[in-house]
Amino acid sequence: MSDPIRVGLLGLGTVGQGVVRVLQRNAEEIARRAGRPIVISRASARDPNKARDCDLSQVAIEADPMRVVTADDVDLVVELIGGETPAFVLIGEAIRRGKPVVTANKALVAERGNELFELARGAGTMIAYEAAVAGGIPIIKSIREGLAANRVLSVVGIINGTCNYILTQMSLRGIDFGTALTEAQQLGYAEADPTFDVEGVDAAHKLTILASIAFGIPLAFERVACEGIARIQSQDIELAKALGYRIKHLGVAKRGMDGVELRVQPTLIADDQLLAKVDGVLNAIVVHGDAVGRTGYYGRGAGGEATASAVIADLVDAVRSLDTPPQHRVPYLAFQPDAIAPMEVLPLEKIESAYYLRVCVADEPGVLRSITSILAELDISVEAIIQKEPRAAEDAVVAIITSVVQEARFNEACARIEALPSVRSGFSRLRVEHFDS
Amino acid sequence: MSDPIRVGLLGLGTVGQGVVRVLQRNAEEIARRAGRPIVISRASARDPNKARDCDLSQVAIEADPMRVVTADDVDLVVELIGGETPAFVLIGEAIRRGKPVVTANKALVAERGNELFELARGAGTMIAYEAAVAGGIPIIKSIREGLAANRVLSVVGIINGTCNYILTQMSLRGIDFGTALTEAQQLGYAEADPTFDVEGVDAAHKLTILASIAFGIPLAFERVACEGIARIQSQDIELAKALGYRIKHLGVAKRGMDGVELRVQPTLIADDQLLAKVDGVLNAIVVHGDAVGRTGYYGRGAGGEATASAVIADLVDAVRSLDTPPQHRVPYLAFQPDAIAPMEVLPLEKIESAYYLRVCVADEPGVLRSITSILAELDISVEAIIQKEPRAAEDAVVAIITSVVQEARFNEACARIEALPSVRSGFSRLRVEHFDS
């Protein structure tokens, strides 16, 4: 067996410690697969002396990550610092030195991946990023290589575990968003500052990457329509249930006649769909290819060792590809760099879907007729409706599932319904995602 | 872009036609991924003149598949004939000529793969077989590469679409096995001779392959314990439902303290598990790795274009790896050839699991006490029990879910229960698969 490959690890947080543990624990099996041992020679951490849940006795620890990147005894760099600064500079330096890079940095890949891959291409080296999307699920490899025969029609997924955990708790226990968020923070499933997760930014980063490898388009984070889950109320979850649906925070990348949809939104899914049954911190992704039909992938989307699993899979790939000419490697974004071409991203107004609409109305005759008349005038059918009996002194609540309609037309309907004198302030609308076939 | 790679296609059945259609329809996207066009130059078929659902105008058709293998204008061979003869000889000849081979032939890989891979290794060429397991689901790639960091603890899957279709119909409509099989044959979901599918042989072939790449052991088809679904009765499905379970035909490869379990059996799964919800002709596989936890994969396990999707994914991989030294390729069976080592395969008697037991008993006092006494004496707990009220002149039916017990001990319990004077002939037992965590 050849000499060990020596890895420089930037970042010793949860994932970094997971990488150290799994590489040590499974050293023999990993070497049997990779054909040579993979060892961590150096690592960086802001506080080198902090106690950590892994054995670092054979690892030189640096406070300055650049010293890891430039060290002679580092053949390959794993970047687990996250964020743009200093990750971009560190990866750039590794690339210039011809050292392959494995990263779990979804923000960096989604926002500056086009630049990074161009740099790497120029230097003839690799950047691998399986861990950036859906933790331990090998979804990048599955789409990029496993489904290479297909014209990908759509990628739909639950790709933020924090949102899924919160929505699952709200659904199971009837608690409100704020309570569920606080609990998630206490359990470590949500950050102290949860903005990135609950506002959908994290999911939008991941969707950006999935859309690029699915459709062969450049990474276009700024084009993803992004909405979080903060406005979801318990009553929406209950009404959706009564109508046969679950509310999930979905990333959707879909190919249409006139362009692609790229959106991250809380969405209703019929409760007999497998995605509707993916609960807690699990992630799941359904890819629709023209040849294969729908294939689904689920697993832990976060956590130290689950993410480490993806990082190390990339390491094994990288070890195999060392000294391999670039044309023999899998292209960074699934398609050969010269074959990547932008596609029109549809504005939300042009996207068609069914809708869930919840309206609070005064408990008086004719209200339902007014609402359904507006819908009918705009050629929107009511596919399902539920009205809860008002309790004493309360307004009545009506929830409707509509037929498939272009958002612009549905906006018009909503504006007219909201303007009705008997409609109260509680008004909510969500997309419904249908999986035909 | 480089010259096209020229493929010789052996077999123009459903999958062969699917390969032709998808390669033509998605020619541009596939070339954008692979870096060069992939075209079919020659194909073989027993009846070259038969009408087929694809455009063969640019393809030279041969009656003799060996002429395709040896043709100068064939760079790479796709074998879709199935079975051992003449597939083994044809693939052997392609390998000797240094032509990479892509095959969907699960029987051949499971039963003679060790020989074939050794031949290929000697010749420095490739054999790829993603399409041999679970149709279009990229499960070989996911386990072999995507989960390379993990010590794989188990692989559990619904890997025969015919069995799953039949069991789903029995469950949904209360029909018996014979009726469901006849319908499946009429719909093309079961062969005229359904033995391979319903007796579990096809699933055992697939499980053999999955176990090998999961554990790094040689292919050992003859060691897989194999049982089909013909003895499953409607009442078992109903009783299982009442106890909160579904009956699925599962392939199970599991690592234990003393060896590995390799078995294909109809099995009860709790109805809240995702596998329990995979219905019809879908396949689904759950892989448990020590780092990643459980990841799941589902999709169409058969069908022309779904299987073609996997064949073409292998083609794209093979095109990339042409002229790549063998040490830079993914090993055939996930582990480097020199690192593959056999493990003890546990005899069924040593395997532990919970059990479902259905007993027909005379409707008289003390019967239930006799049964539960036998179980208690053997230290087997009753986790759940259901007894249906006998109709007039009928015997009573009791169904029990036991605690986890070694099969040898459960056999002893069954023998003693069957010998009870009040136990009638209707006696059935099935394993229960628990997914803890």
XYZ file of N, CA and C in Angstrom, chain A residues 22 25-26 29-35 136-138 141-152 213-217 255 274 277-278 282 286 290-300 305-306 308-310 312-313 316-317 319-324 327-331 334-336 339-341 437, chain B residues 22 25-26 29-35 136-138 141-152 213-217 255 274 277-278 282 286 290-300 305-306 308-310 312-313 316-317 319-324 327-331 334-336 339-341 437:
444
model
N -13.817 9.757 12.886
C -14.169 8.719 11.915
C -12.931 8.256 11.145
N -11.200 5.978 13.688
C -11.936 4.757 14.035
C -11.991 3.789 12.858
N -12.239 4.323 11.656
C -12.406 3.467 10.483
C -11.172 3.479 9.591
N -10.735 0.310 7.347
C -11.716 0.148 6.265
C -11.547 1.216 5.194
N -11.257 2.440 5.626
C -11.113 3.526 4.654
C -9.893 3.279 3.774
N -8.795 2.827 4.367
C -7.601 2.534 3.572
C -7.854 1.353 2.631
N -8.649 0.378 3.077
C -8.967 -0.748 2.189
C -9.752 -0.268 0.973
N -10.536 0.776 1.154
C -11.282 1.307 0.009
C -10.392 2.222 -0.835
N -9.716 3.162 -0.176
C -8.985 4.217 -0.902
C -7.682 3.705 -1.509
N -7.172 2.608 -0.997
C -5.911 2.096 -1.521
C -4.694 2.666 -0.809
N -24.802 13.908 5.416
C -24.238 12.629 5.020
C -24.890 11.968 3.823
N -25.984 12.517 3.316
C -26.645 11.921 2.151
C -25.788 12.206 0.917
N -25.418 11.181 0.157
C -24.562 11.439 -1.014
C -25.353 11.979 -2.196
N -23.179 13.427 -5.359
C -22.694 12.317 -6.185
C -23.841 11.653 -6.940
N -24.975 11.489 -6.274
C -26.096 10.806 -6.930
C -26.597 11.590 -8.131
N -26.763 12.900 -7.980
C -27.250 13.695 -9.109
C -26.158 13.834 -10.171
N -24.947 14.117 -9.728
C -23.872 14.478 -10.652
C -23.404 13.274 -11.463
N -23.384 12.103 -10.816
C -22.884 10.908 -11.497
C -23.971 9.853 -11.672
N -24.700 9.567 -10.588
C -25.671 8.469 -10.637
C -26.820 8.728 -11.601
N -27.180 9.982 -11.799
C -28.305 10.302 -12.688
C -27.827 10.995 -13.967
N -26.561 10.743 -14.351
C -25.961 11.460 -15.484
C -26.680 11.214 -16.808
N -27.506 10.176 -16.885
C -28.224 9.871 -18.124
C -29.425 10.781 -18.341
N -29.844 11.438 -17.265
C -31.161 12.074 -17.263
C -31.156 13.551 -17.600
N -32.192 13.960 -18.253
C -32.573 15.354 -18.247
C -33.322 15.531 -16.921
N -32.731 16.295 -16.009
C -33.371 16.443 -14.700
C -34.519 17.436 -14.824
N -26.024 21.637 -10.469
C -25.598 20.321 -10.957
C -26.736 19.581 -11.651
N -27.975 19.960 -11.348
C -29.106 19.296 -12.007
C -29.311 19.809 -13.431
N -29.160 21.115 -13.606
C -29.518 21.722 -14.900
C -28.312 22.164 -15.729
N -27.122 22.118 -15.144
C -25.956 22.581 -15.900
C -25.894 24.088 -16.039
N -26.372 24.788 -15.009
C -26.362 26.254 -15.022
C -25.332 26.762 -14.012
N -37.602 22.600 -13.821
C -37.427 23.025 -15.201
C -38.796 23.212 -15.826
N -43.861 10.461 0.412
C -42.781 10.110 1.327
C -42.159 11.355 1.956
N -43.493 12.517 5.170
C -43.261 11.667 6.334
C -41.846 11.781 6.869
N -41.060 12.672 6.284
C -39.684 12.853 6.732
C -39.703 13.896 7.849
N -34.154 15.097 9.975
C -33.789 14.420 8.729
C -33.919 15.351 7.534
N -36.004 14.590 -3.400
C -36.574 13.799 -4.482
C -36.143 14.436 -5.802
N -35.943 12.433 -16.418
C -36.862 11.984 -17.472
C -36.760 10.486 -17.722
N -35.588 9.881 -17.489
C -35.449 8.444 -17.721
C -35.769 7.648 -16.459
N -35.212 8.042 -15.348
C -35.313 7.233 -14.130
C -36.636 7.435 -13.395
N -37.353 8.491 -13.714
C -38.525 8.827 -12.906
C -38.071 9.500 -11.624
N -38.835 9.304 -10.538
C -38.458 9.947 -9.271
C -37.593 9.016 -8.436
N -36.466 9.523 -7.974
C -35.667 8.796 -6.990
C -35.575 9.666 -5.750
N -35.539 9.016 -4.584
C -35.519 9.747 -3.324
C -34.333 9.356 -2.474
N -33.891 10.294 -1.646
C -32.691 10.131 -0.828
C -32.967 10.756 0.524
N -32.747 10.028 1.616
C -32.937 10.673 2.913
C -31.866 10.256 3.902
N -31.738 11.042 4.939
C -30.746 10.759 5.975
C -30.515 11.986 6.832
N -29.484 11.896 7.675
C -29.182 13.021 8.548
C -28.529 14.140 7.750
N -20.663 13.563 12.789
C -20.180 12.404 12.043
C -20.920 12.191 10.726
N -22.187 12.594 10.659
C -22.907 12.473 9.387
C -22.248 13.367 8.339
N -19.180 14.469 8.527
C -17.836 13.911 8.337
C -17.866 12.778 7.318
N -18.947 12.011 7.312
C -19.077 10.912 6.348
C -18.938 11.434 4.918
N -19.595 12.559 4.643
C -19.517 13.138 3.301
C -18.132 13.729 3.030
N -15.288 12.738 4.224
C -14.306 11.662 4.010
C -14.558 10.947 2.681
N -15.835 10.829 2.272
C -16.111 10.266 0.944
C -15.420 11.107 -0.126
N -11.715 10.336 -0.106
C -11.381 9.085 -0.801
C -11.398 9.314 -2.312
N -12.428 10.012 -2.797
C -12.461 10.347 -4.232
C -11.218 11.138 -4.627
N -8.289 11.288 -3.193
C -7.071 10.467 -3.146
C -6.953 9.650 -4.426
N -8.072 9.086 -4.880
C -8.046 8.294 -6.118
C -7.695 9.136 -7.332
N -8.140 10.391 -7.304
C -7.980 11.225 -8.496
C -6.670 11.994 -8.528
N -5.879 11.903 -7.466
C -4.590 12.601 -7.466
C -3.814 12.166 -8.693
N -3.175 13.083 -9.350
C -2.379 12.786 -10.547
C -3.227 12.341 -11.722
N -4.542 12.401 -11.607
C -5.392 12.070 -12.752
C -5.591 13.340 -13.577
N -9.439 15.985 -17.356
C -10.529 15.501 -18.223
C -11.047 14.135 -17.789
N -10.309 13.459 -16.916
C -10.777 12.161 -16.427
C -11.534 12.282 -15.112
N -11.662 13.503 -14.603
C -12.380 13.666 -13.340
C -13.827 14.083 -13.591
N -14.654 13.869 -12.571
C -16.032 14.343 -12.649
C -16.000 15.871 -12.602
N -16.693 16.543 -13.515
C -16.662 18.012 -13.497
C -17.251 18.562 -12.190
N -20.975 18.947 -12.416
C -21.630 17.865 -13.162
C -21.437 17.982 -14.671
N -21.521 19.200 -15.182
C -21.347 19.426 -16.608
C -19.930 19.959 -16.838
N -19.354 19.637 -17.996
C -18.031 20.156 -18.321
C -18.075 21.684 -18.240
N -19.488 23.625 -20.909
C -20.853 23.272 -21.299
C -21.892 23.826 -20.333
N -21.423 24.578 -19.328
C -22.372 25.182 -18.390
C -22.951 26.442 -19.019
N -24.268 26.549 -19.010
C -24.920 27.678 -19.677
C -26.090 28.146 -18.834
N -47.644 11.358 -10.824
C -46.995 10.063 -11.133
C -46.452 9.456 -9.863
N -32.812 6.713 -24.551
C -32.309 7.757 -23.646
C -31.001 8.340 -24.188
N -32.203 10.638 -26.988
C -33.013 11.778 -26.553
C -32.171 12.788 -25.772
N -31.296 12.281 -24.895
C -30.509 13.173 -24.036
C -29.059 13.280 -24.505
N -27.241 16.550 -23.432
C -26.942 16.696 -21.990
C -25.894 15.688 -21.545
N -25.983 14.472 -22.081
C -25.033 13.431 -21.672
C -23.622 13.806 -22.135
N -23.510 14.299 -23.348
C -22.187 14.712 -23.836
C -21.656 15.902 -23.031
N -22.538 16.797 -22.629
C -22.097 17.942 -21.806
C -21.532 17.456 -20.478
N -22.064 16.332 -19.969
C -21.527 15.797 -18.723
C -20.260 14.970 -18.977
N -20.328 14.069 -19.959
C -19.236 13.109 -20.162
C -18.025 13.739 -20.833
N -18.222 14.849 -21.501
C -17.105 15.470 -22.208
C -16.936 14.957 -23.626
N -32.868 2.045 -11.415
C -32.326 3.382 -11.597
C -31.780 4.037 -10.346
N -31.960 3.432 -9.186
C -31.443 4.025 -7.948
C -29.920 3.853 -7.927
N -29.160 4.931 -7.741
C -27.705 4.780 -7.764
C -27.174 4.220 -6.443
N -23.237 3.052 -6.397
C -22.374 4.227 -6.262
C -22.472 4.835 -4.874
N -23.684 4.888 -4.336
C -23.861 5.515 -3.021
C -23.113 4.744 -1.939
N -23.241 3.426 -1.942
C -22.549 2.641 -0.918
C -21.046 2.624 -1.184
N -20.678 2.408 -2.430
C -19.278 2.165 -2.771
C -18.438 3.423 -2.627
N -19.038 4.560 -2.986
C -18.282 5.808 -2.947
C -18.851 6.788 -1.921
N -20.170 6.978 -1.959
C -20.777 8.006 -1.111
C -20.648 7.713 0.374
N -20.594 6.433 0.739
C -20.505 6.075 2.162
C -19.140 5.477 2.509
N -18.127 5.822 1.714
C -16.799 5.195 1.869
C -16.163 5.437 3.232
N -16.667 6.434 3.976
C -16.097 6.712 5.294
C -16.559 5.722 6.356
N -17.615 4.988 6.050
C -18.339 4.267 7.092
C -17.944 2.806 7.236
N -18.001 2.338 8.437
C -18.133 0.918 8.694
C -19.622 0.648 8.513
N -19.980 -0.108 7.474
C -21.399 -0.341 7.211
C -21.903 -1.414 8.175
N -20.157 -5.152 -1.414
C -19.609 -3.785 -1.425
C -19.764 -3.103 -0.062
N -20.703 -3.578 0.742
C -20.874 -2.967 2.072
C -19.806 -3.444 3.046
N -19.474 -4.740 2.987
C -18.598 -5.323 4.012
C -17.193 -5.645 3.509
N -16.966 -5.530 2.204
C -15.644 -5.875 1.693
C -15.393 -7.365 1.668
N -16.446 -8.139 1.432
C -16.319 -9.600 1.369
C -16.499 -10.058 -0.081
N -24.130 -6.808 9.877
C -22.885 -7.179 10.529
C -23.156 -7.444 11.996
N -40.206 4.286 7.036
C -40.337 4.691 5.635
C -40.385 3.473 4.703
N -43.664 2.088 3.857
C -44.537 2.914 3.011
C -44.129 2.880 1.550
N -43.146 2.067 1.220
C -42.695 1.961 -0.169
C -43.530 0.882 -0.846
N -41.919 0.017 -6.610
C -40.748 0.765 -6.152
C -39.782 -0.134 -5.378
N -32.215 0.886 2.781
C -31.730 1.676 3.910
C -30.358 1.128 4.307
N -21.784 3.524 10.438
C -21.497 3.938 11.818
C -21.337 5.453 11.942
N -20.892 6.113 10.886
C -20.733 7.570 10.964
C -21.998 8.302 10.517
N -22.552 7.910 9.404
C -23.649 8.675 8.798
C -24.999 8.357 9.445
N -25.097 7.235 10.158
C -26.413 6.784 10.620
C -27.135 6.106 9.471
N -28.469 6.192 9.453
C -29.235 5.541 8.384
C -29.478 6.505 7.230
N -29.153 6.066 6.022
C -29.538 6.814 4.834
C -30.425 5.914 3.994
N -31.389 6.524 3.312
C -32.332 5.740 2.527
C -32.363 6.186 1.076
N -32.707 5.263 0.192
C -32.684 5.479 -1.251
C -33.894 4.789 -1.841
N -34.696 5.492 -2.636
C -35.804 4.788 -3.270
C -36.023 5.248 -4.700
N -36.726 4.424 -5.441
C -37.015 4.743 -6.835
C -37.479 3.502 -7.565
N -37.562 3.626 -8.890
C -38.010 2.496 -9.689
C -36.905 1.454 -9.793
N -36.431 2.423 -19.082
C -35.644 3.647 -18.988
C -35.027 3.847 -17.608
N -35.682 3.349 -16.551
C -35.085 3.460 -15.216
C -33.781 2.669 -15.174
N -32.060 1.771 -17.809
C -31.166 2.436 -18.765
C -30.439 3.604 -18.104
N -31.123 4.299 -17.198
C -30.507 5.418 -16.488
C -29.227 4.967 -15.779
N -29.300 3.791 -15.135
C -28.125 3.276 -14.431
C -27.051 2.805 -15.410
N -26.449 3.967 -18.362
C -25.780 5.116 -18.990
C -24.903 5.856 -17.979
N -25.326 5.892 -16.710
C -24.455 6.486 -15.688
C -23.115 5.743 -15.654
N -21.031 6.780 -18.641
C -20.367 8.075 -18.453
C -19.137 7.908 -17.560
N -19.291 7.142 -16.469
C -18.127 6.859 -15.616
C -17.017 6.179 -16.417
N -16.464 6.189 -19.636
C -15.852 7.096 -20.615
C -14.809 7.978 -19.923
N -15.140 8.466 -18.730
C -14.182 9.307 -18.002
C -12.924 8.543 -17.610
N -13.111 7.244 -17.313
C -11.992 6.470 -16.780
C -11.146 5.810 -17.853
N -11.544 5.908 -19.117
C -10.737 5.315 -20.188
C -9.327 5.857 -20.068
N -8.354 5.010 -20.232
C -6.938 5.406 -20.167
C -6.512 5.826 -18.774
N -7.375 5.673 -17.775
C -6.969 5.970 -16.407
C -6.321 4.725 -15.817
N -5.328 1.952 -10.587
C -5.300 2.390 -9.185
C -6.055 3.699 -8.976
N -6.364 4.392 -10.046
C -7.129 5.632 -9.908
C -8.623 5.410 -10.077
N -9.024 4.159 -10.313
C -10.461 3.899 -10.471
C -11.062 3.391 -9.175
N -12.388 3.499 -9.088
C -13.097 2.935 -7.944
C -13.007 1.413 -8.049
N -12.623 0.719 -6.990
C -12.510 -0.741 -7.076
C -13.873 -1.373 -7.383
N -15.839 -2.033 -4.253
C -15.692 -0.971 -3.249
C -14.349 -1.029 -2.513
N -13.886 -2.207 -2.194
C -12.610 -2.361 -1.514
C -11.560 -2.782 -2.548
N -10.307 -2.379 -2.328
C -9.239 -2.787 -3.225
C -9.226 -4.315 -3.303
N -7.741 -6.266 -0.668
C -8.251 -6.010 0.679
C -9.600 -6.669 0.937
N -10.087 -7.419 -0.061
C -11.356 -8.121 0.138
C -11.088 -9.397 0.925
N -11.852 -9.588 1.986
C -11.608 -10.748 2.856
C -12.940 -11.334 3.292
N -33.226 3.503 16.686
C -32.661 4.844 16.413
C -33.421 5.525 15.314
